[in-house]
DNA sequence: CTAATTTGACCGGC
DNA sequence: GCCGGTCAAATTAG
């Protein structure tokens, strides 16, 4: 591995700054508009702060020579997105066991079967910062549908799917796996994206990406359960973040096969969101904590071709409300233009 | 009562 | 046959 492209960190930096600028503009608009929904301004402010934090983190990581990988910025939250081809998970500080089950599907590459959904993993470290894993939540409603002991893993893996799967065609699922060594680390793998509109009925609060798990792997050890996955107001989402968080996006295959009806970019799909960002919501905590995070990585120039995983551009365009983030772009051109069109941003 | 979780069985890929 | 992932009946929670 070579140096982790500074390039793209640079790009990320630019991206962040541009985003921050955009957000600031939005804020300006909202400030002038008397009728702006409550909370919107605050949310914007937080996002702006977040952008700055990210930018700073990126700068920090660039600054340090060794910093390809971990470089978790000082005790803050680091989101790491890595496109990981099935087997080559580059060394990650935390999960040594990384490979344990990555083989999973196919990846036979060429044969390109179905089954491959966009899939990305977040590693979340929950430590002293917050109560414990309890309140991890991402604003989506998940229903647990299984739990399995995984070969080499000390803790069982939990399988969750979107609560609305039946009513809407939301095939999003996630798996939560507690790290072998560090019980404080949870590896959450998301597959598919939410198509459900689970926002509160009247309020068009867009679901925000980046689901977090309600994990519970060991009843015994962790009394702390959290089954709090009900709908949340996404606005709080940005408020709390676990101490360390890392995102690895991997396997970018978008199988539209699975989403027959969603293939085309029709207004229908507005709700697609699949990107993730900082939204961790503490159900309990409604306080105002800021967190900082750095996101880096996502170096994958190769396959994003279809770039569907998170098509920020399109989704942003289509759904005004989801503006939360577009952490990464596909490769080269992501941010050439991102234009939020004014008013609608998040209603 | 409804809805979510639990848990062993089942299924498909390797 | 092993293993990861899902199903579904039974159970528990709200």
Short mmCIF file of N, CA and C in Angstrom, two decimals, chain A residues 150-211:
data_model
loop_
_atom_site.label_atom_id
_atom_site.label_comp_id
_atom_site.label_asym_id
_atom_site.label_seq_id
_atom_site.Cartn_x
_atom_site.Cartn_y
_atom_site.Cartn_z
N UNK A 150 -20.81 -16.58 14.94
CA UNK A 150 -19.96 -16.60 13.78
C UNK A 150 -18.66 -17.30 14.12
N UNK A 151 -18.22 -17.95 13.17
CA UNK A 151 -17.02 -18.78 13.39
C UNK A 151 -15.90 -18.03 14.05
N UNK A 152 -15.16 -17.84 14.38
CA UNK A 152 -14.08 -17.01 14.87
C UNK A 152 -14.44 -15.78 15.64
N UNK A 153 -15.67 -15.60 15.83
CA UNK A 153 -16.05 -14.40 16.56
C UNK A 153 -16.57 -14.77 17.94
N UNK A 154 -16.17 -14.03 18.84
CA UNK A 154 -16.61 -14.35 20.19
C UNK A 154 -18.05 -13.99 20.43
N UNK A 155 -18.43 -13.01 19.78
CA UNK A 155 -19.79 -12.54 20.03
C UNK A 155 -20.68 -12.85 18.84
N UNK A 156 -21.88 -13.09 19.11
CA UNK A 156 -22.82 -13.40 18.03
C UNK A 156 -23.06 -12.18 17.16
N UNK A 157 -23.47 -12.43 16.01
CA UNK A 157 -23.75 -11.34 15.09
C UNK A 157 -25.24 -11.17 15.00
N UNK A 158 -25.64 -9.96 15.05
CA UNK A 158 -27.07 -9.71 14.99
C UNK A 158 -27.50 -9.26 13.61
N UNK A 159 -28.62 -9.70 13.19
CA UNK A 159 -29.11 -9.34 11.86
C UNK A 159 -30.36 -8.49 11.99
N UNK A 160 -30.34 -7.39 11.33
CA UNK A 160 -31.47 -6.48 11.42
C UNK A 160 -31.96 -6.10 10.04
N UNK A 161 -33.20 -5.86 9.96
CA UNK A 161 -33.73 -5.37 8.70
C UNK A 161 -34.64 -4.22 8.99
N UNK A 162 -34.91 -3.50 7.95
CA UNK A 162 -35.74 -2.33 8.14
C UNK A 162 -37.14 -2.77 8.56
N UNK A 163 -37.64 -2.08 9.50
CA UNK A 163 -38.96 -2.44 10.01
C UNK A 163 -40.03 -2.39 8.94
N UNK A 164 -39.86 -1.48 8.04
CA UNK A 164 -40.90 -1.32 7.03
C UNK A 164 -40.69 -2.17 5.81
N UNK A 165 -39.92 -3.12 5.96
CA UNK A 165 -39.61 -3.90 4.78
C UNK A 165 -40.85 -4.41 4.10
N UNK A 166 -41.77 -4.81 4.84
CA UNK A 166 -42.96 -5.38 4.23
C UNK A 166 -43.86 -4.36 3.59
N UNK A 167 -44.00 -3.30 4.25
CA UNK A 167 -44.89 -2.31 3.70
C UNK A 167 -44.30 -1.55 2.56
N UNK A 168 -43.06 -1.26 2.70
CA UNK A 168 -42.43 -0.56 1.61
C UNK A 168 -41.35 -1.49 1.14
N UNK A 169 -40.76 -1.15 0.11
CA UNK A 169 -39.76 -2.10 -0.34
C UNK A 169 -38.42 -1.77 0.21
N UNK A 170 -38.37 -1.66 1.43
CA UNK A 170 -37.09 -1.27 1.98
C UNK A 170 -36.28 -2.49 2.32
N UNK A 171 -35.30 -2.72 1.55
CA UNK A 171 -34.52 -3.92 1.77
C UNK A 171 -33.27 -3.70 2.58
N UNK A 172 -33.19 -2.60 3.12
CA UNK A 172 -31.97 -2.31 3.88
C UNK A 172 -31.83 -3.26 5.06
N UNK A 173 -30.64 -3.72 5.24
CA UNK A 173 -30.39 -4.59 6.38
C UNK A 173 -29.07 -4.20 7.00
N UNK A 174 -28.88 -4.61 8.16
CA UNK A 174 -27.58 -4.38 8.76
C UNK A 174 -27.21 -5.52 9.67
N UNK A 175 -25.95 -5.66 9.86
CA UNK A 175 -25.46 -6.70 10.75
C UNK A 175 -24.60 -6.04 11.80
N UNK A 176 -24.76 -6.47 12.95
CA UNK A 176 -23.95 -5.88 14.01
C UNK A 176 -23.09 -6.94 14.64
N UNK A 177 -21.86 -6.67 14.64
CA UNK A 177 -20.94 -7.64 15.19
C UNK A 177 -20.01 -6.97 16.18
N UNK A 178 -19.95 -7.49 17.32
CA UNK A 178 -19.07 -6.90 18.30
C UNK A 178 -17.68 -7.45 18.09
N UNK A 179 -16.75 -6.62 18.26
CA UNK A 179 -15.38 -7.02 18.02
C UNK A 179 -14.89 -8.04 19.02
N UNK A 180 -14.08 -8.88 18.54
CA UNK A 180 -13.56 -9.91 19.42
C UNK A 180 -12.79 -9.34 20.58
N UNK A 181 -11.90 -8.51 20.22
CA UNK A 181 -11.02 -8.05 21.26
C UNK A 181 -11.56 -6.93 22.04
N UNK A 182 -12.07 -6.02 21.34
CA UNK A 182 -12.57 -4.86 21.98
C UNK A 182 -14.03 -4.87 21.98
N UNK A 183 -14.55 -5.26 23.01
CA UNK A 183 -16.00 -5.32 23.08
C UNK A 183 -16.60 -3.96 22.87
N UNK A 184 -15.79 -3.01 22.97
CA UNK A 184 -16.36 -1.68 22.83
C UNK A 184 -16.51 -1.29 21.37
N UNK A 185 -16.04 -2.13 20.54
CA UNK A 185 -16.14 -1.82 19.12
C UNK A 185 -17.21 -2.66 18.45
N UNK A 186 -18.01 -1.99 17.74
CA UNK A 186 -19.05 -2.71 17.01
C UNK A 186 -18.84 -2.50 15.54
N UNK A 187 -18.97 -3.53 14.86
CA UNK A 187 -18.80 -3.42 13.45
C UNK A 187 -20.18 -3.55 12.85
N UNK A 188 -20.59 -2.57 12.21
CA UNK A 188 -21.92 -2.61 11.66
C UNK A 188 -21.87 -2.60 10.15
N UNK A 189 -22.41 -3.57 9.60
CA UNK A 189 -22.40 -3.65 8.14
C UNK A 189 -23.78 -3.38 7.60
N UNK A 190 -23.84 -2.43 6.75
CA UNK A 190 -25.12 -2.09 6.16
C UNK A 190 -25.20 -2.65 4.76
N UNK A 191 -26.32 -3.10 4.43
CA UNK A 191 -26.50 -3.59 3.06
C UNK A 191 -27.77 -3.04 2.50
N UNK A 192 -27.68 -2.58 1.35
CA UNK A 192 -28.85 -2.02 0.72
C UNK A 192 -29.14 -0.66 1.29
N UNK A 193 -30.01 0.04 0.70
CA UNK A 193 -30.31 1.32 1.24
C UNK A 193 -31.76 1.46 1.54
N UNK A 194 -32.02 2.36 2.37
CA UNK A 194 -33.41 2.53 2.77
C UNK A 194 -34.22 3.20 1.69
N UNK A 195 -35.34 2.66 1.47
CA UNK A 195 -36.22 3.27 0.49
C UNK A 195 -37.47 3.70 1.21
N UNK A 196 -37.51 3.37 2.42
CA UNK A 196 -38.70 3.67 3.17
C UNK A 196 -38.75 5.13 3.56
N UNK A 197 -39.92 5.55 3.73
CA UNK A 197 -40.09 6.90 4.21
C UNK A 197 -40.50 6.74 5.61
N UNK A 198 -39.61 6.88 6.44
CA UNK A 198 -40.05 6.63 7.76
C UNK A 198 -40.11 7.86 8.57
N UNK A 199 -40.02 8.91 7.92
CA UNK A 199 -40.02 10.14 8.68
C UNK A 199 -41.40 10.32 9.25
N UNK A 200 -41.49 11.21 10.11
CA UNK A 200 -42.79 11.43 10.68
C UNK A 200 -43.66 11.93 9.56
N UNK A 201 -44.85 11.52 9.59
CA UNK A 201 -45.82 11.74 8.55
C UNK A 201 -45.86 13.17 8.05
N UNK A 202 -46.14 14.03 8.87
CA UNK A 202 -46.29 15.37 8.38
C UNK A 202 -44.96 16.02 8.07
N UNK A 203 -44.06 15.70 8.87
CA UNK A 203 -42.79 16.35 8.74
C UNK A 203 -41.92 15.64 7.75
N UNK A 204 -41.54 16.27 6.82
CA UNK A 204 -40.76 15.55 5.87
C UNK A 204 -39.35 15.47 6.34
N UNK A 205 -39.15 14.79 7.36
CA UNK A 205 -37.79 14.69 7.79
C UNK A 205 -37.19 13.53 7.08
N UNK A 206 -36.25 13.80 6.41
CA UNK A 206 -35.63 12.76 5.62
C UNK A 206 -34.91 11.86 6.53
N UNK A 207 -34.94 10.69 6.22
CA UNK A 207 -34.23 9.73 7.01
C UNK A 207 -32.82 10.05 6.84
N UNK A 208 -32.05 9.85 7.80
CA UNK A 208 -30.72 10.15 7.50
C UNK A 208 -29.97 8.89 7.50
N UNK A 209 -29.03 8.91 6.79
CA UNK A 209 -28.24 7.76 6.45
C UNK A 209 -27.48 7.32 7.61
N UNK A 210 -26.80 6.47 7.63
CA UNK A 210 -25.97 5.95 8.59
C UNK A 210 -26.55 5.48 9.84
N UNK A 211 -27.14 4.45 9.69
CA UNK A 211 -27.79 3.74 10.74
C UNK A 211 -26.86 3.22 11.75
#
